Coordinates of N, CA and C and ligand atoms in Angstrom, one line a residue:
X191 N -8.8 -14.7 -24.8 CA -8.5 -15.7 -23.7 C -8.3 -14.9 -22.4
X192 N -9.0 -15.3 -21.4 CA -9.0 -14.6 -20.1 C -7.5 -14.5 -19.5
X193 N -7.3 -13.5 -18.8 CA -5.9 -13.3 -18.2 C -5.9 -14.0 -16.8
X194 N -4.9 -14.9 -16.7 CA -4.8 -15.6 -15.4 C -4.2 -14.7 -14.3
X195 N -4.8 -14.7 -13.2 CA -4.3 -13.8 -12.1 C -3.8 -14.6 -10.9
X196 N -2.8 -14.1 -10.2 CA -2.2 -14.7 -9.0 C -3.2 -14.5 -7.9
X197 N -4.0 -15.5 -7.7 CA -5.2 -15.4 -6.7 C -4.6 -15.3 -5.3
X198 N -5.3 -14.4 -4.6 CA -4.9 -14.3 -3.2 C -3.6 -13.6 -2.9
X199 N -3.1 -12.9 -3.8 CA -1.8 -12.2 -3.6 C -1.9 -10.7 -3.8
X200 N -1.3 -10.0 -2.9 CA -1.2 -8.5 -3.1 C 0.3 -8.2 -3.2
X201 N 0.6 -7.4 -4.1 CA 2.0 -7.0 -4.2 C 2.1 -5.5 -3.9
X202 N 3.1 -5.1 -3.0 CA 3.3 -3.7 -2.7 C 4.6 -3.3 -3.4
X203 N 4.5 -2.4 -4.3 CA 5.6 -1.9 -5.1 C 6.1 -0.6 -4.5
X204 N 7.3 -0.6 -3.9 CA 7.8 0.7 -3.3 C 8.2 1.7 -4.4
X205 N 7.9 2.9 -4.1 CA 8.4 4.0 -5.0 C 8.7 5.2 -4.1
X206 N 9.6 6.1 -4.6 CA 9.9 7.3 -4.0 C 9.7 8.4 -5.1
X207 N 8.9 9.4 -4.8 CA 8.8 10.5 -5.8 C 8.8 11.9 -5.1
X208 N 9.3 12.8 -6.0 CA 9.4 14.2 -5.4 C 10.3 15.0 -6.3
X209 N 11.0 16.0 -5.7 CA 11.9 16.8 -6.6 C 13.1 17.2 -5.8
X210 N 14.2 17.4 -6.5 CA 15.4 18.0 -6.0 C 15.5 19.4 -6.6
X211 N 16.0 20.3 -5.9 CA 16.2 21.7 -6.4 C 17.5 22.3 -6.0
X212 N 18.1 23.0 -6.9 CA 19.2 23.9 -6.4 C 19.2 25.2 -7.1
X213 N 19.7 26.2 -6.5 CA 19.7 27.6 -7.1 C 20.7 27.6 -8.3
X214 N 20.3 28.3 -9.3 CA 21.2 28.4 -10.5 C 22.4 29.2 -10.1
X215 N 23.6 28.7 -10.6 CA 24.8 29.5 -10.3 C 24.7 30.9 -11.0
X216 N 25.5 31.8 -10.5 CA 25.4 33.2 -11.0 C 25.7 33.4 -12.5
X217 N 26.5 32.4 -13.0 CA 26.8 32.5 -14.5 C 25.9 31.7 -15.3
X218 N 24.8 31.2 -14.8 CA 23.9 30.3 -15.6 C 23.2 31.1 -16.7
X219 N 23.2 30.7 -17.9 CA 22.5 31.5 -19.0 C 21.0 31.6 -18.8
X220 N 20.4 30.6 -18.1 CA 19.0 30.6 -17.9 C 18.5 31.8 -17.0
X221 N 19.5 32.4 -16.3 CA 19.1 33.6 -15.4 C 18.5 34.7 -16.3
X222 N 19.0 34.7 -17.6 CA 18.5 35.8 -18.5 C 17.0 35.6 -18.8
X223 N 16.5 34.3 -18.6 CA 15.1 34.1 -18.9 C 14.2 34.3 -17.6
X224 N 14.9 34.8 -16.6 CA 14.2 35.0 -15.3 C 14.1 33.7 -14.4
X225 N 14.8 32.6 -14.9 CA 14.8 31.4 -14.1 C 15.8 31.5 -12.9
X226 N 15.4 30.9 -11.8 CA 16.2 31.0 -10.6 C 16.7 29.7 -10.1
X227 N 16.1 28.6 -10.5 CA 16.4 27.3 -10.0 C 16.5 26.2 -11.1
X228 N 17.3 25.2 -10.8 CA 17.3 24.0 -11.6 C 16.6 22.9 -10.7
X229 N 15.7 22.2 -11.3 CA 15.1 21.1 -10.5 C 14.9 19.8 -11.3
X230 N 14.8 18.7 -10.5 CA 14.6 17.4 -11.1 C 13.4 16.8 -10.4
X231 N 12.3 16.5 -11.2 CA 11.2 15.7 -10.6 C 11.4 14.3 -11.0
X232 N 11.1 13.3 -10.0 CA 11.5 12.0 -10.3 C 10.5 11.0 -9.6
X233 N 10.6 9.8 -10.2 CA 10.0 8.6 -9.5 C 11.1 7.6 -9.5
X234 N 11.5 7.1 -8.3 CA 12.7 6.2 -8.1 C 12.3 5.1 -7.2
X235 N 13.3 4.2 -7.1 CA 13.1 3.1 -6.1 C 13.8 3.6 -4.8
X236 N 13.4 3.1 -3.6 CA 14.0 3.6 -2.4 C 15.5 3.1 -2.4
X237 N 16.4 4.0 -2.0 CA 17.8 3.7 -1.9 C 18.4 3.2 -3.2
X238 N 17.9 3.8 -4.3 CA 18.5 3.4 -5.6 C 18.0 2.1 -6.2
X239 N 17.0 1.5 -5.6 CA 16.4 0.2 -6.1 C 15.9 0.4 -7.5
X240 N 16.0 -0.7 -8.3 CA 15.5 -0.6 -9.7 C 14.0 -0.8 -9.7
X241 N 13.3 0.2 -10.2 CA 11.8 0.1 -10.3 C 11.4 -0.3 -11.7
X242 N 12.3 -0.4 -12.6 CA 11.9 -0.8 -14.0 C 11.4 -2.2 -14.1
X243 N 11.5 -3.0 -13.0 CA 10.9 -4.3 -12.9 C 9.4 -4.2 -13.1
X244 N 8.9 -3.1 -12.4 CA 7.4 -3.0 -12.4 C 6.9 -1.7 -13.1
X245 N 7.8 -0.7 -13.3 CA 7.3 0.5 -13.9 C 7.7 0.5 -15.4
X246 N 6.7 0.7 -16.2 CA 7.0 0.7 -17.7 C 7.3 2.1 -18.2
X247 N 6.6 3.0 -17.8 CA 6.9 4.4 -18.2 C 6.2 5.4 -17.2
X248 N 6.7 6.6 -17.2 CA 6.2 7.6 -16.3 C 5.9 8.9 -17.1
X249 N 4.7 9.4 -16.9 CA 4.3 10.7 -17.7 C 4.2 11.8 -16.6
X250 N 5.0 12.8 -16.8 CA 5.0 14.0 -15.9 C 4.3 15.1 -16.7
X251 N 3.2 15.7 -16.0 CA 2.5 16.8 -16.6 C 3.0 18.1 -15.9
X252 N 3.8 18.9 -16.6 CA 4.3 20.1 -16.0 C 3.4 21.3 -16.2
X253 N 3.7 22.4 -15.6 CA 2.9 23.6 -15.8 C 3.0 24.0 -17.2
X254 N 1.8 24.6 -17.7 CA 1.7 24.9 -19.1 C 2.7 26.0 -19.6
X255 N 3.3 26.7 -18.7 CA 4.3 27.7 -19.1 C 5.6 27.0 -19.7
X256 N 5.7 25.7 -19.5 CA 6.9 25.0 -20.1 C 6.5 24.5 -21.5
X257 N 7.5 24.5 -22.4 CA 7.2 24.0 -23.7 C 7.2 22.4 -23.6
X258 N 6.3 21.8 -24.4 CA 6.1 20.4 -24.3 C 5.9 20.0 -22.8
X259 N 4.8 20.5 -22.3 CA 4.5 20.3 -20.8 C 4.3 18.9 -20.4
X260 N 3.9 18.0 -21.4 CA 3.7 16.6 -21.0 C 5.0 15.8 -21.4
X261 N 5.7 15.3 -20.4 CA 7.0 14.6 -20.7 C 6.8 13.1 -20.4
X262 N 7.0 12.3 -21.4 CA 6.9 10.9 -21.2 C 8.3 10.2 -21.1
X263 N 8.5 9.5 -20.0 CA 9.8 8.9 -19.9 C 9.6 7.4 -19.9
X264 N 10.2 6.8 -20.9 CA 10.0 5.4 -21.2 C 11.0 4.4 -20.6
X265 N 12.0 4.9 -20.0 CA 13.1 4.1 -19.4 C 13.7 4.8 -18.2
X266 N 14.3 4.0 -17.3 CA 14.9 4.7 -16.1 C 16.1 5.5 -16.6
X267 N 16.5 6.6 -15.9 CA 15.8 7.1 -14.7 C 14.5 7.8 -15.1
X268 N 13.5 7.6 -14.4 CA 12.2 8.2 -14.7 C 12.2 9.6 -14.0
X269 N 12.7 10.6 -14.8 CA 12.8 11.9 -14.2 C 12.9 13.0 -15.3
X270 N 12.6 14.2 -14.9 CA 12.7 15.4 -15.8 C 13.5 16.5 -15.1
X271 N 14.5 17.0 -15.8 CA 15.2 18.1 -15.2 C 15.0 19.4 -16.0
X272 N 14.7 20.4 -15.3 CA 14.3 21.7 -15.9 C 14.9 22.9 -15.1
X273 N 14.9 24.0 -15.7 CA 15.1 25.2 -14.9 C 13.8 26.1 -15.0
X274 N 13.6 26.9 -14.0 CA 12.4 27.7 -13.9 C 12.4 28.7 -12.8
X275 N 11.3 29.3 -12.6 CA 11.2 30.3 -11.6 C 10.1 30.2 -10.5
X276 N 9.2 29.2 -10.8 CA 8.1 29.1 -9.9 C 7.7 27.7 -9.5
X277 N 6.9 27.6 -8.4 CA 6.5 26.3 -7.9 C 5.1 26.0 -8.5
X278 N 4.8 24.7 -8.7 CA 3.5 24.3 -9.3 C 3.3 22.8 -9.0
X279 N 2.1 22.4 -9.2 CA 1.7 21.0 -9.0 C 2.0 20.2 -10.2
X280 N 2.7 19.1 -10.0 CA 3.0 18.2 -11.2 C 2.1 17.0 -11.0
X281 N 1.5 16.6 -12.1 CA 0.7 15.3 -12.1 C 1.6 14.3 -12.7
X282 N 1.7 13.2 -11.9 CA 2.7 12.1 -12.4 C 1.8 10.9 -12.6
X283 N 1.9 10.3 -13.8 CA 1.2 9.0 -14.1 C 2.2 7.9 -14.2
X284 N 2.1 6.9 -13.3 CA 3.0 5.8 -13.3 C 2.3 4.6 -14.0
X285 N 2.9 4.2 -15.1 CA 2.3 3.1 -15.9 C 3.1 1.9 -15.5
X286 N 2.4 0.8 -15.0 CA 3.1 -0.4 -14.7 C 3.1 -1.4 -15.8
X287 N 4.0 -2.4 -15.7 CA 3.9 -3.4 -16.8 C 2.6 -4.2 -16.7
X288 N 2.1 -4.3 -15.5 CA 0.7 -4.9 -15.3 C -0.2 -3.7 -15.4
X289 N -1.5 -3.9 -15.8 CA -2.5 -2.9 -15.9 C -1.9 -1.6 -16.6
X290 N -1.2 -1.8 -17.8 CA -0.6 -0.6 -18.4 C -1.6 0.5 -18.8
X291 N -2.8 0.0 -19.0 CA -3.9 1.0 -19.4 C -4.4 1.8 -18.2
X292 N -4.1 1.4 -17.0 CA -4.6 2.1 -15.8 C -3.4 2.6 -15.0
X293 N -2.9 3.8 -15.4 CA -1.8 4.3 -14.6 C -2.1 4.8 -13.2
X294 N -1.2 4.7 -12.4 CA -1.4 5.2 -11.0 C -1.1 6.7 -11.1
X295 N -2.1 7.6 -10.6 CA -1.9 9.0 -10.7 C -1.4 9.5 -9.3
X296 N -0.3 10.3 -9.4 CA 0.2 10.9 -8.2 C 0.3 12.4 -8.5
X297 N 0.3 13.2 -7.4 CA 0.5 14.6 -7.6 C 1.7 15.0 -6.7
X298 N 2.5 15.9 -7.2 CA 3.6 16.4 -6.4 C 3.7 17.9 -6.5
X299 N 3.8 18.6 -5.4 CA 4.0 20.0 -5.5 C 5.5 20.3 -5.6
X300 N 5.8 20.8 -6.8 CA 7.3 21.1 -7.0 C 7.7 22.2 -6.1
X301 N 8.7 22.0 -5.3 CA 9.2 23.0 -4.4 C 10.6 23.5 -4.8
X302 N 10.7 24.8 -4.8 CA 12.0 25.5 -5.0 C 12.5 26.1 -3.7
X303 N 11.6 26.3 -2.8 CA 12.0 26.9 -1.5 C 11.4 26.0 -0.4
X304 N 12.2 25.8 0.7 CA 11.7 25.0 1.8 C 10.4 25.5 2.4
X305 N 9.4 24.6 2.4 CA 8.1 25.1 3.0 C 8.2 25.2 4.5
X306 N 7.5 26.2 5.0 CA 7.7 26.4 6.5 C 7.1 25.3 7.3
X307 N 6.1 24.7 6.8 CA 5.4 23.7 7.7 C 5.9 22.3 7.6
X308 N 7.0 22.1 6.9 CA 7.5 20.7 6.7 C 9.0 20.6 7.0
X309 N 9.3 19.4 7.6 CA 10.8 19.2 7.8 C 11.5 19.1 6.5
X310 N 12.7 19.5 6.4 CA 13.4 19.5 5.1 C 14.7 18.7 5.3
X311 N 14.9 17.9 4.3 CA 16.2 17.0 4.3 C 17.3 17.8 3.7
X312 N 18.4 18.0 4.4 CA 19.6 18.6 3.9 C 20.6 17.6 3.5
X313 N 21.2 17.7 2.4 CA 22.3 16.9 2.0 C 23.6 17.7 2.3
X314 N 24.4 17.3 3.4 CA 25.5 18.1 3.8 C 26.5 18.3 2.7
X315 N 26.6 17.4 1.7 CA 27.6 17.5 0.7 C 27.2 18.6 -0.3
X316 N 25.9 18.9 -0.3 CA 25.4 20.0 -1.2 C 24.5 20.9 -0.5
X317 N 25.0 21.9 0.2 CA 24.2 22.7 1.1 C 23.1 23.4 0.5
X318 N 23.2 23.6 -0.9 CA 22.1 24.4 -1.5 C 21.0 23.5 -2.1
X319 N 21.2 22.1 -1.9 CA 20.2 21.2 -2.5 C 19.0 21.0 -1.6
X320 N 17.8 21.2 -2.1 CA 16.6 21.0 -1.4 C 15.9 19.7 -2.0
X321 N 15.6 18.8 -1.1 CA 14.9 17.6 -1.6 C 13.5 17.5 -0.9
X322 N 12.5 17.4 -1.8 CA 11.2 17.2 -1.3 C 10.7 15.9 -1.8
X323 N 10.6 14.8 -1.1 CA 10.2 13.6 -1.6 C 9.4 12.8 -0.6
X324 N 8.6 11.8 -1.1 CA 7.9 10.9 -0.2 C 8.0 9.5 -0.7
X325 N 7.9 8.6 0.3 CA 7.9 7.2 0.0 C 6.5 6.8 -0.1
X326 N 6.2 5.9 -1.1 CA 4.8 5.4 -1.2 C 4.9 3.9 -1.7
X327 N 3.8 3.3 -1.6 CA 3.7 1.9 -2.2 C 2.5 1.8 -3.1
X328 N 2.7 1.2 -4.3 CA 1.6 0.9 -5.1 C 1.1 -0.5 -4.8
X329 N -0.1 -0.6 -4.4 CA -0.6 -2.0 -4.0 C -1.4 -2.6 -5.2
X330 N -0.9 -3.7 -5.6 CA -1.6 -4.4 -6.8 C -2.3 -5.6 -6.2
X331 N -3.6 -5.6 -6.4 CA -4.3 -6.8 -6.0 C -4.4 -7.8 -7.1
X332 N -4.0 -9.0 -6.8 CA -4.0 -10.1 -7.8 C -3.4 -9.8 -9.1
X333 N -2.0 -9.6 -9.1 CA -1.4 -9.3 -10.4 C -1.5 -10.4 -11.3
X334 N -1.3 -10.2 -12.6 CA -1.4 -11.3 -13.6 C -0.3 -12.2 -13.3
X335 N -0.5 -13.5 -13.7 CA 0.6 -14.5 -13.4 C 1.8 -14.1 -14.2
X336 N 1.7 -13.7 -15.4 CA 2.8 -13.3 -16.3 C 3.7 -12.3 -15.6
X337 N 3.0 -11.2 -15.1 CA 3.7 -10.1 -14.4 C 4.3 -10.6 -13.1
X338 N 3.6 -11.4 -12.4 CA 4.1 -12.0 -11.1 C 5.4 -12.8 -11.4
X339 N 5.3 -13.7 -12.4 CA 6.4 -14.6 -12.7 C 7.6 -13.8 -13.2
X340 N 7.4 -12.8 -14.0 CA 8.5 -12.1 -14.6 C 9.1 -11.1 -13.7
X341 N 8.3 -10.4 -12.9 CA 8.8 -9.2 -12.2 C 8.7 -9.3 -10.7
X342 N 7.7 -10.0 -10.2 CA 7.4 -9.8 -8.8 C 7.9 -10.9 -7.9
X343 N 8.1 -12.1 -8.4 CA 8.4 -13.2 -7.5 C 9.6 -13.0 -6.6
X344 N 10.5 -12.2 -7.1 CA 11.7 -12.0 -6.3 C 11.6 -10.8 -5.3
X345 N 10.5 -10.1 -5.4 CA 10.2 -9.0 -4.5 C 9.6 -9.6 -3.2
X346 N 10.3 -9.3 -2.1 CA 9.8 -10.0 -0.8 C 8.5 -9.4 -0.4
X347 N 8.1 -8.2 -0.9 CA 6.9 -7.6 -0.4 C 5.7 -8.1 -1.2
X348 N 5.4 -9.4 -1.2 CA 4.1 -9.9 -1.6 C 3.5 -10.5 -0.4
X349 N 2.2 -10.2 -0.2 CA 1.6 -10.7 1.0 C 0.4 -11.5 0.6
X350 N 0.1 -12.6 1.4 CA -1.2 -13.2 1.2 C -2.3 -12.3 1.5
X351 N -3.4 -12.3 0.8 CA -4.5 -11.4 1.1 C -5.3 -11.9 2.3
X352 N -5.8 -11.0 3.1 CA -6.5 -11.5 4.3 C -8.0 -11.2 4.1
X353 N -8.3 -10.2 3.3 CA -9.7 -9.8 3.2 C -10.5 -10.7 2.2
X354 N -11.8 -10.4 2.0 CA -12.6 -11.1 1.1 C -12.1 -10.9 -0.3
X355 N -12.3 -11.9 -1.2 CA -11.9 -11.8 -2.6 C -13.2 -11.9 -3.4
X356 N -13.6 -10.7 -3.9 CA -14.9 -10.6 -4.5 C -15.1 -11.3 -5.8
X357 N -14.0 -11.4 -6.6 CA -14.1 -11.9 -8.0 C -14.0 -13.4 -8.1
X358 N -13.8 -14.1 -6.9 CA -13.7 -15.5 -7.0 C -15.0 -16.1 -7.6
X359 N -14.8 -17.1 -8.4 CA -16.0 -17.7 -9.1 C -16.4 -16.9 -10.3
X360 N -16.7 -15.6 -10.1 CA -17.2 -14.8 -11.2 C -16.1 -14.7 -12.3
X361 N -14.8 -14.8 -11.9 CA -13.7 -14.7 -12.8 C -13.0 -16.0 -13.0
X362 N -13.7 -17.1 -12.9 CA -13.0 -18.4 -13.1 C -12.6 -18.4 -14.6
X363 N -11.4 -18.6 -14.9 CA -11.0 -18.5 -16.3 C -11.2 -19.9 -17.0
X364 N -11.1 -19.9 -18.3 CA -11.3 -21.1 -19.0 C -10.2 -22.1 -18.6
X365 N -9.0 -21.6 -18.4 CA -7.9 -22.5 -18.1 C -8.1 -23.1 -16.7
X366 N -8.7 -22.3 -15.8 CA -9.0 -22.9 -14.5 C -10.0 -23.9 -14.5
X367 N -11.1 -23.7 -15.4 CA -12.1 -24.7 -15.5 C -11.6 -26.0 -16.1
X368 N -10.6 -25.9 -17.1 CA -10.0 -27.1 -17.7 C -9.2 -27.8 -16.6
X369 N -8.5 -27.0 -15.8 CA -7.7 -27.6 -14.7 C -8.6 -28.4 -13.8
X370 N -9.7 -27.8 -13.4 CA -10.6 -28.5 -12.5 C -11.2 -29.8 -13.2
X371 N -11.5 -29.7 -14.5 CA -12.0 -30.9 -15.2 C -11.0 -31.9 -15.2
X372 N -9.7 -31.6 -15.5 CA -8.6 -32.5 -15.5 C -8.5 -33.2 -14.2
X373 N -8.6 -32.4 -13.1 CA -8.4 -33.0 -11.8 C -9.5 -34.0 -11.5
X374 N -10.8 -33.7 -11.9 CA -11.9 -34.6 -11.7 C -11.7 -35.9 -12.5
X375 N -11.2 -35.8 -13.8 CA -11.0 -37.0 -14.6 C -9.9 -37.8 -13.9
X376 N -8.9 -37.2 -13.4 CA -7.8 -38.0 -12.8 C -8.4 -38.7 -11.5
X377 N -9.2 -38.0 -10.8 CA -9.8 -38.5 -9.6 C -10.6 -39.8 -10.0
X378 N -11.5 -39.6 -11.0 CA -12.3 -40.8 -11.4 C -11.5 -41.9 -11.9
X379 N -10.4 -41.6 -12.6 CA -9.5 -42.7 -13.1 C -8.9 -43.5 -12.0
X380 N -8.5 -42.7 -11.0 CA -7.9 -43.3 -9.8 C -8.9 -44.2 -9.1
X381 N -10.1 -43.8 -9.0 CA -11.2 -44.5 -8.3 C -11.4 -45.8 -9.1
X382 N -11.5 -45.8 -10.4 CA -11.7 -47.0 -11.3 C -10.5 -47.9 -11.1
X383 N -9.3 -47.3 -11.1 CA -8.1 -48.2 -10.9 C -8.2 -48.9 -9.6
X384 N -8.6 -48.2 -8.5 CA -8.7 -48.8 -7.2 C -9.7 -50.0 -7.2
X385 N -10.9 -49.7 -7.9 CA -11.9 -50.7 -7.9 C -11.5 -52.0 -8.7
X386 N -10.7 -51.7 -9.8 CA -10.2 -52.9 -10.7 C -9.3 -53.7 -9.8
X387 N -8.4 -52.9 -9.1 CA -7.4 -53.6 -8.3 C -8.1 -54.5 -7.2
X388 N -9.2 -53.9 -6.6 CA -9.9 -54.7 -5.6 C -10.5 -56.0 -6.2
X389 N -11.1 -55.8 -7.4 CA -11.7 -56.9 -8.2 C -10.6 -58.0 -8.5
X390 N -9.5 -57.5 -9.0 CA -8.4 -58.4 -9.3 C -8.0 -59.2 -8.1
X391 N -7.9 -58.5 -7.0 CA -7.4 -59.2 -5.7 C -8.5 -60.2 -5.3
X392 N -9.8 -59.9 -5.5 CA -10.9 -60.8 -5.2 C -10.8 -62.0 -6.1
X393 N -10.6 -61.8 -7.3 CA -10.5 -62.9 -8.3 C -9.3 -63.8 -8.0
X394 N -8.2 -63.2 -7.7 CA -7.0 -64.0 -7.3 C -7.3 -64.8 -6.1
X395 N -8.0 -64.2 -5.1 CA -8.4 -65.0 -3.9 C -9.2 -66.2 -4.3
X396 N -10.3 -66.0 -5.1 CA -11.2 -67.1 -5.5 C -10.4 -68.2 -6.3
X397 N -9.5 -67.7 -7.2 CA -8.7 -68.7 -7.9 C -7.9 -69.5 -7.0
X398 N -7.2 -68.9 -6.0 CA -6.4 -69.6 -5.1 C -7.2 -70.6 -4.3
X399 N -8.4 -70.1 -3.9 CA -9.3 -71.0 -3.1 C -9.7 -72.2 -3.9
X400 N -10.0 -71.9 -5.2 CA -10.4 -73.0 -6.2 C -9.3 -74.0 -6.3
X401 N -8.1 -73.5 -6.5 CA -6.9 -74.3 -6.7 C -6.6 -75.2 -5.5
X402 N -6.8 -74.5 -4.3 CA -6.6 -75.2 -3.0 C -7.6 -76.3 -2.9
X403 N -8.9 -76.0 -3.3 CA -10.0 -77.0 -3.2 C -9.7 -78.2 -4.1
X404 N -9.2 -77.9 -5.4 CA -8.9 -78.9 -6.3 C -7.8 -79.8 -5.9
X405 N -6.8 -79.2 -5.3 CA -5.6 -80.0 -4.8 C -6.1 -80.9 -3.7
X406 N -6.9 -80.3 -2.8 CA -7.4 -81.1 -1.7 C -8.2 -82.3 -2.2
X407 N -9.1 -82.0 -3.2 CA -9.9 -83.1 -3.8 C -9.0 -84.2 -4.3
X408 N -7.9 -83.8 -5.0 CA -6.9 -84.7 -5.6 C -6.3 -85.6 -4.5
X409 N -5.9 -85.0 -3.4 CA -5.3 -85.7 -2.3 C -6.3 -86.7 -1.8
X410 N -7.6 -86.2 -1.6 CA -8.6 -87.1 -1.0 C -8.8 -88.3 -2.0
X411 N -8.9 -87.9 -3.3 CA -9.1 -89.0 -4.3 C -8.1 -90.1 -4.3
X412 N -6.8 -89.6 -4.1 CA -5.7 -90.6 -4.1 C -5.8 -91.5 -2.9
X413 N -6.1 -90.8 -1.7 CA -6.2 -91.6 -0.5 C -7.3 -92.7 -0.6
X414 N -8.4 -92.1 -1.2 CA -9.6 -93.1 -1.3 C -9.2 -94.3 -2.2
X415 N -8.4 -94.0 -3.3 CA -8.1 -95.1 -4.2 C -7.2 -96.2 -3.5
X416 N -6.4 -95.6 -2.5 CA -5.5 -96.6 -1.9 C -6.2 -97.4 -0.8
X417 N -7.3 -96.9 -0.3 CA -8.0 -97.6 0.8 C -8.6 -98.9 0.3
Ligands
SLL535 C1 3.5 30.5 -9.9 N1 1.4 29.2 -10.2 O1 3.0 31.5 -10.3 C2 2.8 29.2 -10.3 C3 3.2 28.9 -11.7 C4 5.1 28.2 -13.2 C5 6.5 28.0 -13.2 C6 4.7 28.5 -11.8 C7 8.4 28.3 -16.4 C8 9.8 28.3 -16.8 C9 10.0 28.6 -18.3 C10 8.3 28.1 -14.9 O2 9.1 28.1 -14.1 N2 7.0 28.1 -14.6 O3 9.8 29.8 -18.6 O4 10.2 27.7 -19.1 O5 4.4 30.4 -9.1

């Protein structure tokens, strides 16, 4: 059975992804392993918003020097905390409830040290904390109706699409064809009902005229008799 899609709708799903880092304290046992920092790589909602409405799981691919380098997080918070000594690129696959088979691939350069060419956000309450993150939006074209009804209808960021819709017609679902057939049957029934009503009204008019004629004849007959 074909999947029904919310035609003409784009949904923009906000996410924030990146990493937080702090230097390990002097008494941290991991220092023995040559580790210098603790970090957390994450995918979150902006300002703590819940992204589990649309995110089903997140897979983080770490550097191969980590044991179990592929970390799958199936529930929020979608994050991995580790200690280490070096910076590397993390591939992040965001699996949505819609299109779960087609994850959104992001890459994030894990930072332990503030890069010289970028502005750095400092949290005054934790002077040693470095945050490297970015805001992004996953844009879904024509989400499935089920996904839309369950997760998206309360998100204000759904927009009517303005561009051409290529799959119109080619992707007419069985249900849509039935809907159209139903509408046509209803239209034809309405037309028949209208024509029957017109005929009934015509018939009633003729009957009334006949009755009036007969009455008139009766009157005339009576008068003639009395003459
Ligand atoms: C670099 N190209 O040389 C990068 C690789 C890898 C960081 C960085 C492993 C920690 C552990 C770790 O921090 N790897 O031993 O579990 O900078």
